[in-house]
Each structure stands twice: as structure tokens, then as C-alpha cells.
Amino acid sequence: MRYYPWLIPLFPLIAVVINGLFGRKYIREKAHYLGVGSVAISFLLSVIVFLEVALGYGSVEVSLYEWVTAGSFKVNVGFLIDPLSAIMLLVVAGVGLLVHIYSVGYMHGDGGYYRYFTYINLFMFSMLLLVLANNYLLMFVGWEGVGLCSYLLIGFWFERKSAADAGKKAFVVNRIGDAGFLLGIFLLFATFGTLNYSEIFPRVEEVSVGIVTAITLCLFLGAIGKSAQIPLYVWLPDAMEGPTPVSALIHAATMVTAGVYMVARSNVLYSAAPFSAELVAVIGGLTAIFAASIGLVQNDIKRVLAYSTVSQLGYMFLGAGVGAYVAGIFHLMTHAFFKGLLFLCSGSVIHALSGEQDMRRMGGLRPYLPTTHWTFLVGAIAIAGIPPLAGFWSKDEILAEAFKNGHYLLWLIGVVAAFMTAFYMFRLIFLTFYGPSRVSEEAMHHLHESPPVMTIPLVVLAILSIIGGLIPGFPPEAGWIHRFLEPVLGGGHQAASAHVAFAAEAAHAVEEGGFHVLDAVLMLISIAVGVAGILVAYYFYILRPDTPEKLSQRFSALYELLLNKYWVDEFYDTYIVENCKRFAHFLWGAVDVKVIDDGLVNGASNSTVRVSSFSGDIDLRTVDGAVNGVSVLITVGARVLRYLQTGFVQNYLLFMVLGIFVIITLYLVF
């Protein structure tokens, strides 16, 4: 298996071709057989690959064939199997399989059932290609593939204007980041003459810091777009217009983590560019608290989770930026478990309430949705960072690394964001499952627990959310996952912070008998913050449910600011989108219409302007602009020159004699 990694993305691609070509007419409601089956095979192959890497077979690079050859530019279709790609394969294929199974129940009866599985299988192929690629160009192919699938799946219910608009918004915003990624790829080739990881990373020290900084900043722009960081995060909340399983798989567990994976894969580059690493950490920290603050007051159950996703991605970039690449990938893995679980649970709630997503119209659902309630609760505890669940181990490690590496302000920002996370997640739990029922009578008639095909994936993800952090992450900073990823990510840890030496001395000063007191203190602070957030939410929404309304009235300006998401979308629409539209309209009117389409002649005069010829007259008022005008000028010129071609030999002799006479005259005179 070590030499056949290309089989992993192949099976979803086969399902795409078959469902795409024959799904509408022949397969229809049976499209999930191919959809789920192909991903199941990919998951089994991923498990085999992971076990082989874990058993010490080492990294394997497989080149299939020469893809692009143009002078010195040569790129192969090749795959890299190493600890990092093995972990990512398990996350992508494993969570993907559970989401596919869940989708069978959630999308049952939808008119685009076959189309849904075609799109989501295409996503699996693209994401697996991105993870397995051994060079930046092949990674970019997968990168663009998942972006395309995101567009298709966000706008899956394209008959709704909001869904179609959200798909277009995601597509346009991601193009901005992808332009930066392309520039980074161009700089990589111009600098190293290759795009293969194995040829670039060993030579990084030969390149000046300035060039590496430029490369990493361009690559990070791509990550900002794909992973929804400030200022390109605005597409992700609107992406909730797509089906909930899509939100779970693409916009929580896998695609949006592609930027984190790319930065971690490029850790050697970022370790050689301190400014870029610092910027990654700052953007991550600011995004974490910014998105968390918006999530405090949102009422749409999926939008709360969407802003939570943006915030948690910020934590991952914070970890990568401070040099804790393993912690960042660790949080990527645990986040896939509990955030995938939370989104699928929200889908179960929405399914039970016949499409209702407003938490103000829920409440008291616990007796009616027992499995959904308990699994949702597990996911909320995990993301709140309460031990021993998964989110605690990875998030606490990121915060600890930020503090010990001297990023005290970023650590404080992360702690405050952790408090907000615990608060808004349990606000969601209490508004949805506890307190008096606010469900409409019509929805109450249809209220029911989801079928087993939907609840079984919830239970599996809940189990992973419980043990998925403890098993690989204990003891903290020295668990199995650290030893496993160290060959790929261990080299860049110390280079990312200018404060490491001081922080190391401080940590050593409090070391007692091999146990760091500082680690224990930071861990206790992290736990206390999570518990405090839960208790405050309990006080606000269970003990004193009138308190939130009073606070929103007392601090109405702040409440409106958060409820309207800082008016960032409105700012973008007014000052960026509309100005771009005006500029485009100007180009259309001044260049396209007047120069290219209509031309300067058309409409300039009402008088008839004609050119006569043997074959008829040409009205120059009907001549189009520059493009067609060129062809008209050639036609007119040809018609004029036709007068010289009379067909009479004596005329040709006359012109020859006249020509000879003119030449001799010019020669004698000049």
C-alpha cells in the first residue's frame, strides 16, 4: 500500500464520474451507494497508510508521471506519505465517511440527491489530492477543487437567492486569497527552480530572509481566504446557506483547515521568516476573539457554529504562528471531531423542527431529542475546553505555547476568547434543549428524533470528542501525537519566536522534579475560564433568563454592534463592492461600449456616411467599434484596391510604364 497512495483519491473520483453521468437518469435515489462506498474504501486505505507510517515504515514519495514540462519548469503528479499527511488522511476520510452516512438520512427525498453526492464526492477527491500532493502546484489543484466544490455546495439549493448569493460571495472572496497563493507559487519557482517540497525545504537557509518572507506572506494570503481569517472571513458565515452536512464536512472539519495544513506543511519556510510567523499568530489571535465576540449574540443555530469555526481556526493559526505547529495540527484534528459533531447535531435539530434554525423558537427539546441532546452536550463541553474531552488538550497546549514563547498579549486574547467560546456554546445548549418550549405548534407535530443513519455518526463523533484528545495528547506537550509529528513539524518550533530564550529560562526557573509549575498554572487557568463561561451562561439562561434582555437594553450600542457583526459586510459592500461595481461600470461604458462595441463613429452623427463598392454600400454608422471596425476597414480597403484588378492586359502595361517612369524620374531628380 505504501506505493499506491493514488488509490485513496481515485475511488471518490470514480463515484463522481458515474453519479455525474448517470445519476439523474438511472441512479437517482441510490446515489449514496457509490458516494458512501467510495469514501469507505478511501478511509480503509487511509487507515492502512496511517498504520504503516505509525509502525515506522517512514515517509514515502511516489511520482506517478511527468505532468508539466516547459523549459526548466517541470512538475510531476506525485504523492507524499508522511506523518502529517497520514494524520490528515484519517481526519478527512474518517469525518468525511461519517458525514456521507449522515447525509443519506438528512438529504433523503431531495430532488438533487444524486447531484449532492456527486459534488461531495468531488470535494473528497479534491481534499485528498490537496493533502497527498508532494508539490505546491498539485496542492493548488486540490486547493481550487475544494473551492469549486464549496461554491457548488453552498449554492446547492440555488433556487433560493440567498444560497446563490452566498455561493458567489464565497467564490469571489476566495479568489482574492488564491491570487496571493498563486504569487507565492510563482516566487517559489523563481527562487528555487522547483515546486517539490523535498527540493525546497532543504535549501531554505540558502535564501535571504526577505525573499522567504515575501513567499510566506503570499502563501498566507491564500490561507487567510481559504481558512476564513480576518479580513477574508466574511464568506464562511454566509456559507451556512448550504445543507448542514456540507457545513459539517467542508466548512468546519476539512476544507477550511486547508490553510492551516498548508502553513504547517510549509513550517520550514515560516520558521525562516520571523515576521511572517508573527503575523500568522497575530491574525489568528485577533480572528479568534473577533469571531467569538460575534457568536455571543447570534440567534441562528448554524451561524453561532459558523463564527465558532472562524474563531477556532484562529486558534490553529495562533499555534502555528508561535511555532507550536504540532499543537495547531492537534487542534485541527480535535476540532474536526467536535465541530463536525456540533454541526451534525444542529442538523438533527433543524431536521426535527422542519427547517427551523432560530434558537428563539426552540427550547425544551431535551425529552424529544435525547440522542441529539447528549451528543450535542458532549461537543459543547469539548469545545469549551473542559478536561478530559478533546478540545481541552489541544486548545490548552496552544495557549501554553503562546505564553511560554513570550506572546503574553496573544495568550490573554486566547484566554478571553476561550471564555466567550464556553459562554456562547452553552447559551446555544440552554436555549435549544432547556427552559420552556418556544417551538411553534406546527413544528411540535413533526418533532422527532433523527433516524439511526443520522444518530449513529453523532455517537461515533461524540466518542471521538471524548477520547480524541486524551489518547494522543497525554501527557501534555509530550504525548504520542508529538512524537509522531516531530519528524515533519518538530524542526521549526524554536525559530518562530524572538522571546523563546527568555521564556525557556522562566519555565526552567519554576521546574520542580521534572514537573513545570508554570504548565500546571496555565492549565488551571484554562480550565477555570471554560468553567466560568459555562456558569455565566447557566446564570443568564437558566437561573435568570431575563438578564440577557436587560443587558441588551442597558448596553444597546454594544449589543447592536455585535448583533450586526461589526457592520463589516456593510462596510465591504459600501466601500469596496460598490466602488468596484462603479469602476467596472465605467470601464463598460467608456471602453467596452464606446470603443469596442459601438465605436466612435456610431451615434456620432445622424448624417449618412457611405462607402460605395461593386458589391454594395457600407453605412459607417452601423460599423461596430474597435474589434469589428478593424475588419470593416480591411473590407473597405480591399474593395477600393479591387479597382486596380480590371482584367485588361493593356491597363497593367500602362501602370507598369507609369511606374517605371516615376522610378526613373525620382532617381534622376534625387
PDB file of C-alpha atoms in Angstrom, residues 135-355:
ATOM      1  CA  ASN A 135       4.416  19.772  -4.560  1.00  0.00           C
ATOM      2  CA  TYR A 136       2.750  23.155  -4.360  1.00  0.00           C
ATOM      3  CA  LEU A 137       1.213  23.092  -7.834  1.00  0.00           C
ATOM      4  CA  LEU A 138      -0.623  19.821  -7.251  1.00  0.00           C
ATOM      5  CA  MET A 139      -1.667  21.147  -3.846  1.00  0.00           C
ATOM      6  CA  PHE A 140      -3.073  24.187  -5.637  1.00  0.00           C
ATOM      7  CA  VAL A 141      -5.126  21.956  -7.936  1.00  0.00           C
ATOM      8  CA  GLY A 142      -6.726  20.348  -4.883  1.00  0.00           C
ATOM      9  CA  TRP A 143      -6.980  23.793  -3.284  1.00  0.00           C
ATOM     10  CA  GLU A 144      -9.002  25.127  -6.217  1.00  0.00           C
ATOM     11  CA  GLY A 145     -11.008  21.922  -6.389  1.00  0.00           C
ATOM     12  CA  VAL A 146     -12.284  22.243  -2.832  1.00  0.00           C
ATOM     13  CA  GLY A 147     -13.053  25.901  -3.528  1.00  0.00           C
ATOM     14  CA  LEU A 148     -15.152  24.911  -6.535  1.00  0.00           C
ATOM     15  CA  CYS A 149     -16.988  22.267  -4.518  1.00  0.00           C
ATOM     16  CA  SER A 150     -17.600  24.781  -1.754  1.00  0.00           C
ATOM     17  CA  TYR A 151     -19.232  27.102  -4.293  1.00  0.00           C
ATOM     18  CA  LEU A 152     -21.369  24.292  -5.704  1.00  0.00           C
ATOM     19  CA  LEU A 153     -22.487  23.022  -2.301  1.00  0.00           C
ATOM     20  CA  ILE A 154     -23.135  26.406  -0.678  1.00  0.00           C
ATOM     21  CA  GLY A 155     -25.424  27.208  -3.595  1.00  0.00           C
ATOM     22  CA  PHE A 156     -26.802  23.668  -3.765  1.00  0.00           C
ATOM     23  CA  TRP A 157     -30.347  24.969  -3.294  1.00  0.00           C
ATOM     24  CA  PHE A 158     -29.727  27.564  -5.973  1.00  0.00           C
ATOM     25  CA  GLU A 159     -33.435  28.319  -6.388  1.00  0.00           C
ATOM     26  CA  ARG A 160     -33.072  30.343  -3.168  1.00  0.00           C
ATOM     27  CA  LYS A 161     -31.481  33.709  -3.885  1.00  0.00           C
ATOM     28  CA  SER A 162     -29.712  33.763  -0.514  1.00  0.00           C
ATOM     29  CA  ALA A 163     -27.986  30.455  -1.288  1.00  0.00           C
ATOM     30  CA  ALA A 164     -26.946  31.534  -4.779  1.00  0.00           C
ATOM     31  CA  ASP A 165     -25.601  34.835  -3.424  1.00  0.00           C
ATOM     32  CA  ALA A 166     -23.701  33.060  -0.646  1.00  0.00           C
ATOM     33  CA  GLY A 167     -22.059  30.735  -3.161  1.00  0.00           C
ATOM     34  CA  LYS A 168     -20.955  33.663  -5.314  1.00  0.00           C
ATOM     35  CA  LYS A 169     -19.660  35.517  -2.262  1.00  0.00           C
ATOM     36  CA  ALA A 170     -17.564  32.531  -1.181  1.00  0.00           C
ATOM     37  CA  PHE A 171     -16.199  32.130  -4.690  1.00  0.00           C
ATOM     38  CA  VAL A 172     -15.198  35.802  -5.081  1.00  0.00           C
ATOM     39  CA  VAL A 173     -13.659  36.187  -1.614  1.00  0.00           C
ATOM     40  CA  ASN A 174     -11.627  33.017  -2.016  1.00  0.00           C
ATOM     41  CA  ARG A 175     -10.301  34.248  -5.368  1.00  0.00           C
ATOM     42  CA  ILE A 176      -8.619  37.128  -3.534  1.00  0.00           C
ATOM     43  CA  GLY A 177      -6.736  34.759  -1.275  1.00  0.00           C
ATOM     44  CA  ASP A 178      -5.988  32.340  -4.093  1.00  0.00           C
ATOM     45  CA  ALA A 179      -4.345  35.134  -6.096  1.00  0.00           C
ATOM     46  CA  GLY A 180      -1.885  35.502  -3.230  1.00  0.00           C
ATOM     47  CA  PHE A 181      -1.299  31.761  -3.144  1.00  0.00           C
ATOM     48  CA  LEU A 182      -0.500  31.814  -6.879  1.00  0.00           C
ATOM     49  CA  LEU A 183       2.004  34.635  -6.385  1.00  0.00           C
ATOM     50  CA  GLY A 184       3.638  32.569  -3.651  1.00  0.00           C
ATOM     51  CA  ILE A 185       3.934  29.612  -6.019  1.00  0.00           C
ATOM     52  CA  PHE A 186       5.469  31.847  -8.706  1.00  0.00           C
ATOM     53  CA  LEU A 187       8.003  33.181  -6.196  1.00  0.00           C
ATOM     54  CA  LEU A 188       8.840  29.674  -5.036  1.00  0.00           C
ATOM     55  CA  PHE A 189       9.668  28.553  -8.560  1.00  0.00           C
ATOM     56  CA  ALA A 190      11.572  31.754  -9.346  1.00  0.00           C
ATOM     57  CA  THR A 191      13.636  31.275  -6.179  1.00  0.00           C
ATOM     58  CA  PHE A 192      14.191  27.528  -6.036  1.00  0.00           C
ATOM     59  CA  GLY A 193      13.542  26.403  -9.610  1.00  0.00           C
ATOM     60  CA  THR A 194      11.170  23.704  -8.363  1.00  0.00           C
ATOM     61  CA  LEU A 195       7.868  23.306  -6.545  1.00  0.00           C
ATOM     62  CA  ASN A 196       8.564  19.971  -4.815  1.00  0.00           C
ATOM     63  CA  TYR A 197       8.584  20.059  -1.024  1.00  0.00           C
ATOM     64  CA  SER A 198      11.566  17.712  -0.824  1.00  0.00           C
ATOM     65  CA  GLU A 199      13.661  20.021  -3.010  1.00  0.00           C
ATOM     66  CA  ILE A 200      12.580  23.349  -1.495  1.00  0.00           C
ATOM     67  CA  PHE A 201      12.736  22.790   2.261  1.00  0.00           C
ATOM     68  CA  PRO A 202      16.395  21.656   2.497  1.00  0.00           C
ATOM     69  CA  ARG A 203      17.508  24.802   0.617  1.00  0.00           C
ATOM     70  CA  VAL A 204      15.597  27.437   2.599  1.00  0.00           C
ATOM     71  CA  GLU A 205      18.690  28.556   4.515  1.00  0.00           C
ATOM     72  CA  GLU A 206      20.365  29.443   1.209  1.00  0.00           C
ATOM     73  CA  VAL A 207      17.747  32.135   0.503  1.00  0.00           C
ATOM     74  CA  SER A 208      17.597  35.621   2.042  1.00  0.00           C
ATOM     75  CA  VAL A 209      15.069  36.296   4.787  1.00  0.00           C
ATOM     76  CA  GLY A 210      13.376  38.962   2.670  1.00  0.00           C
ATOM     77  CA  ILE A 211      12.564  36.580  -0.158  1.00  0.00           C
ATOM     78  CA  VAL A 212      11.322  33.867   2.198  1.00  0.00           C
ATOM     79  CA  THR A 213       9.186  36.486   3.954  1.00  0.00           C
ATOM     80  CA  ALA A 214       7.637  37.549   0.641  1.00  0.00           C
ATOM     81  CA  ILE A 215       6.897  33.924  -0.253  1.00  0.00           C
ATOM     82  CA  THR A 216       5.322  33.104   3.095  1.00  0.00           C
ATOM     83  CA  LEU A 217       3.203  36.263   3.133  1.00  0.00           C
ATOM     84  CA  CYS A 218       1.783  35.407  -0.291  1.00  0.00           C
ATOM     85  CA  LEU A 219       1.068  31.839   0.788  1.00  0.00           C
ATOM     86  CA  PHE A 220      -0.556  33.093   3.972  1.00  0.00           C
ATOM     87  CA  LEU A 221      -2.889  35.327   1.966  1.00  0.00           C
ATOM     88  CA  GLY A 222      -4.210  32.149   0.384  1.00  0.00           C
ATOM     89  CA  ALA A 223      -4.621  30.611   3.827  1.00  0.00           C
ATOM     90  CA  ILE A 224      -6.499  33.692   5.066  1.00  0.00           C
ATOM     91  CA  GLY A 225      -9.043  33.280   2.296  1.00  0.00           C
ATOM     92  CA  LYS A 226      -9.460  29.528   2.489  1.00  0.00           C
ATOM     93  CA  SER A 227      -9.482  29.350   6.285  1.00  0.00           C
ATOM     94  CA  ALA A 228     -11.668  32.434   6.802  1.00  0.00           C
ATOM     95  CA  GLN A 229      -9.359  34.692   8.782  1.00  0.00           C
ATOM     96  CA  ILE A 230      -9.510  38.477   9.144  1.00  0.00           C
ATOM     97  CA  PRO A 231     -10.182  40.234   6.749  1.00  0.00           C
ATOM     98  CA  LEU A 232     -11.443  37.491   4.378  1.00  0.00           C
ATOM     99  CA  TYR A 233     -13.637  35.607   6.856  1.00  0.00           C
ATOM    100  CA  VAL A 234     -16.951  37.101   5.669  1.00  0.00           C
ATOM    101  CA  TRP A 235     -17.812  34.254   3.296  1.00  0.00           C
ATOM    102  CA  LEU A 236     -17.935  31.496   5.909  1.00  0.00           C
ATOM    103  CA  PRO A 237     -20.988  32.617   7.960  1.00  0.00           C
ATOM    104  CA  ASP A 238     -22.994  33.038   4.751  1.00  0.00           C
ATOM    105  CA  ALA A 239     -21.884  29.553   3.672  1.00  0.00           C
ATOM    106  CA  MET A 240     -24.420  28.190   6.162  1.00  0.00           C
ATOM    107  CA  GLU A 241     -26.987  28.510   3.349  1.00  0.00           C
ATOM    108  CA  GLY A 242     -25.809  25.112   2.148  1.00  0.00           C
ATOM    109  CA  PRO A 243     -27.054  21.774   3.546  1.00  0.00           C
ATOM    110  CA  THR A 244     -25.956  21.157   7.136  1.00  0.00           C
ATOM    111  CA  PRO A 245     -23.793  18.089   6.319  1.00  0.00           C
ATOM    112  CA  VAL A 246     -21.877  20.349   3.943  1.00  0.00           C
ATOM    113  CA  SER A 247     -21.341  22.810   6.775  1.00  0.00           C
ATOM    114  CA  ALA A 248     -20.045  19.987   8.939  1.00  0.00           C
ATOM    115  CA  LEU A 249     -17.647  18.491   6.419  1.00  0.00           C
ATOM    116  CA  ILE A 250     -16.447  21.399   4.304  1.00  0.00           C
ATOM    117  CA  HIS A 251     -16.933  24.486   6.448  1.00  0.00           C
ATOM    118  CA  ALA A 252     -15.946  23.051   9.816  1.00  0.00           C
ATOM    119  CA  ALA A 253     -13.905  19.859   9.679  1.00  0.00           C
ATOM    120  CA  THR A 254     -11.859  19.764   6.488  1.00  0.00           C
ATOM    121  CA  MET A 255     -11.771  22.413   3.731  1.00  0.00           C
ATOM    122  CA  VAL A 256     -11.377  25.431   5.982  1.00  0.00           C
ATOM    123  CA  THR A 257      -8.442  23.730   7.679  1.00  0.00           C
ATOM    124  CA  ALA A 258      -6.571  23.557   4.356  1.00  0.00           C
ATOM    125  CA  GLY A 259      -4.886  26.874   5.138  1.00  0.00           C
ATOM    126  CA  VAL A 260      -3.684  25.575   8.494  1.00  0.00           C
ATOM    127  CA  TYR A 261      -2.378  22.428   6.828  1.00  0.00           C
ATOM    128  CA  MET A 262      -0.555  24.473   4.177  1.00  0.00           C
ATOM    129  CA  VAL A 263       1.148  26.663   6.802  1.00  0.00           C
ATOM    130  CA  ALA A 264       2.118  23.602   8.832  1.00  0.00           C
ATOM    131  CA  ARG A 265       3.407  21.824   5.721  1.00  0.00           C
ATOM    132  CA  SER A 266       5.481  24.956   4.989  1.00  0.00           C
ATOM    133  CA  ASN A 267       6.770  25.203   8.579  1.00  0.00           C
ATOM    134  CA  VAL A 268      10.390  25.305   7.421  1.00  0.00           C
ATOM    135  CA  LEU A 269       9.623  28.405   5.355  1.00  0.00           C
ATOM    136  CA  TYR A 270       7.740  30.151   8.156  1.00  0.00           C
ATOM    137  CA  SER A 271      10.414  29.300  10.690  1.00  0.00           C
ATOM    138  CA  ALA A 272      12.908  31.116   8.442  1.00  0.00           C
ATOM    139  CA  ALA A 273      10.642  34.180   8.202  1.00  0.00           C
ATOM    140  CA  PRO A 274      10.026  35.504  11.754  1.00  0.00           C
ATOM    141  CA  PHE A 275       7.886  38.425  10.581  1.00  0.00           C
ATOM    142  CA  SER A 276       5.529  36.126   8.687  1.00  0.00           C
ATOM    143  CA  ALA A 277       5.269  33.775  11.665  1.00  0.00           C
ATOM    144  CA  GLU A 278       4.436  36.684  13.962  1.00  0.00           C
ATOM    145  CA  LEU A 279       1.791  37.897  11.518  1.00  0.00           C
ATOM    146  CA  VAL A 280       0.238  34.415  11.386  1.00  0.00           C
ATOM    147  CA  ALA A 281      -0.011  34.406  15.177  1.00  0.00           C
ATOM    148  CA  VAL A 282      -1.442  37.942  15.378  1.00  0.00           C
ATOM    149  CA  ILE A 283      -4.053  37.355  12.674  1.00  0.00           C
ATOM    150  CA  GLY A 284      -5.006  34.075  14.331  1.00  0.00           C
ATOM    151  CA  GLY A 285      -5.360  35.616  17.779  1.00  0.00           C
ATOM    152  CA  LEU A 286      -7.381  38.599  16.556  1.00  0.00           C
ATOM    153  CA  THR A 287      -9.653  36.355  14.491  1.00  0.00           C
ATOM    154  CA  ALA A 288     -10.226  34.077  17.491  1.00  0.00           C
ATOM    155  CA  ILE A 289     -11.548  36.833  19.755  1.00  0.00           C
ATOM    156  CA  PHE A 290     -13.257  38.835  16.988  1.00  0.00           C
ATOM    157  CA  ALA A 291     -15.379  35.934  15.744  1.00  0.00           C
ATOM    158  CA  ALA A 292     -16.055  34.696  19.279  1.00  0.00           C
ATOM    159  CA  SER A 293     -17.471  38.090  20.259  1.00  0.00           C
ATOM    160  CA  ILE A 294     -19.906  37.975  17.323  1.00  0.00           C
ATOM    161  CA  GLY A 295     -21.012  34.479  18.295  1.00  0.00           C
ATOM    162  CA  LEU A 296     -22.139  35.733  21.722  1.00  0.00           C
ATOM    163  CA  VAL A 297     -25.412  37.208  20.456  1.00  0.00           C
ATOM    164  CA  GLN A 298     -26.291  35.371  17.209  1.00  0.00           C
ATOM    165  CA  ASN A 299     -29.655  33.619  17.156  1.00  0.00           C
ATOM    166  CA  ASP A 300     -29.286  31.317  14.152  1.00  0.00           C
ATOM    167  CA  ILE A 301     -28.003  27.982  15.467  1.00  0.00           C
ATOM    168  CA  LYS A 302     -25.773  27.365  12.435  1.00  0.00           C
ATOM    169  CA  ARG A 303     -24.358  30.901  12.412  1.00  0.00           C
ATOM    170  CA  VAL A 304     -23.270  30.545  16.030  1.00  0.00           C
ATOM    171  CA  LEU A 305     -21.345  27.455  14.989  1.00  0.00           C
ATOM    172  CA  ALA A 306     -20.029  29.240  11.893  1.00  0.00           C
ATOM    173  CA  TYR A 307     -18.478  32.071  13.904  1.00  0.00           C
ATOM    174  CA  SER A 308     -17.218  29.472  16.346  1.00  0.00           C
ATOM    175  CA  THR A 309     -15.440  27.777  13.436  1.00  0.00           C
ATOM    176  CA  VAL A 310     -13.805  31.050  12.394  1.00  0.00           C
ATOM    177  CA  SER A 311     -12.670  31.550  15.994  1.00  0.00           C
ATOM    178  CA  GLN A 312     -11.262  28.034  16.357  1.00  0.00           C
ATOM    179  CA  LEU A 313      -9.368  28.375  13.080  1.00  0.00           C
ATOM    180  CA  GLY A 314      -7.825  31.462  14.623  1.00  0.00           C
ATOM    181  CA  TYR A 315      -6.546  29.291  17.480  1.00  0.00           C
ATOM    182  CA  MET A 316      -4.914  26.957  14.969  1.00  0.00           C
ATOM    183  CA  PHE A 317      -3.101  29.829  13.263  1.00  0.00           C
ATOM    184  CA  LEU A 318      -2.135  31.208  16.655  1.00  0.00           C
ATOM    185  CA  GLY A 319      -0.484  27.894  17.459  1.00  0.00           C
ATOM    186  CA  ALA A 320       1.303  27.730  14.120  1.00  0.00           C
ATOM    187  CA  GLY A 321       2.425  31.345  14.381  1.00  0.00           C
ATOM    188  CA  VAL A 322       4.093  30.886  17.759  1.00  0.00           C
ATOM    189  CA  GLY A 323       5.915  27.829  16.467  1.00  0.00           C
ATOM    190  CA  ALA A 324       3.643  25.208  18.022  1.00  0.00           C
ATOM    191  CA  TYR A 325       2.890  23.523  14.712  1.00  0.00           C
ATOM    192  CA  VAL A 326       2.082  20.195  16.349  1.00  0.00           C
ATOM    193  CA  ALA A 327      -0.402  21.880  18.678  1.00  0.00           C
ATOM    194  CA  GLY A 328      -2.025  23.593  15.692  1.00  0.00           C
ATOM    195  CA  ILE A 329      -2.467  20.302  13.821  1.00  0.00           C
ATOM    196  CA  PHE A 330      -3.583  18.622  17.041  1.00  0.00           C
ATOM    197  CA  HIS A 331      -6.324  21.237  17.411  1.00  0.00           C
ATOM    198  CA  LEU A 332      -7.205  20.789  13.736  1.00  0.00           C
ATOM    199  CA  MET A 333      -7.805  17.106  14.451  1.00  0.00           C
ATOM    200  CA  THR A 334      -9.805  17.526  17.664  1.00  0.00           C
ATOM    201  CA  HIS A 335     -11.776  20.391  16.143  1.00  0.00           C
ATOM    202  CA  ALA A 336     -12.793  18.146  13.252  1.00  0.00           C
ATOM    203  CA  PHE A 337     -14.310  15.756  15.796  1.00  0.00           C
ATOM    204  CA  PHE A 338     -16.257  18.129  17.999  1.00  0.00           C
ATOM    205  CA  LYS A 339     -17.167  20.763  15.402  1.00  0.00           C
ATOM    206  CA  GLY A 340     -18.270  18.126  12.922  1.00  0.00           C
ATOM    207  CA  LEU A 341     -20.359  16.690  15.759  1.00  0.00           C
ATOM    208  CA  LEU A 342     -21.854  20.087  16.646  1.00  0.00           C
ATOM    209  CA  PHE A 343     -22.861  20.854  13.080  1.00  0.00           C
ATOM    210  CA  LEU A 344     -24.404  17.437  12.554  1.00  0.00           C
ATOM    211  CA  CYS A 345     -26.283  17.810  15.847  1.00  0.00           C
ATOM    212  CA  SER A 346     -27.582  21.182  14.722  1.00  0.00           C
ATOM    213  CA  GLY A 347     -28.714  19.482  11.523  1.00  0.00           C
ATOM    214  CA  SER A 348     -30.564  16.915  13.601  1.00  0.00           C
ATOM    215  CA  VAL A 349     -32.329  19.730  15.471  1.00  0.00           C
ATOM    216  CA  ILE A 350     -33.199  21.527  12.235  1.00  0.00           C
ATOM    217  CA  HIS A 351     -34.415  18.241  10.731  1.00  0.00           C
ATOM    218  CA  ALA A 352     -36.653  17.640  13.745  1.00  0.00           C
ATOM    219  CA  LEU A 353     -38.075  21.184  13.598  1.00  0.00           C
ATOM    220  CA  SER A 354     -38.788  21.029   9.848  1.00  0.00           C
ATOM    221  CA  GLY A 355     -36.134  23.569   8.923  1.00  0.00           C
TER     222      GLY A 355
END
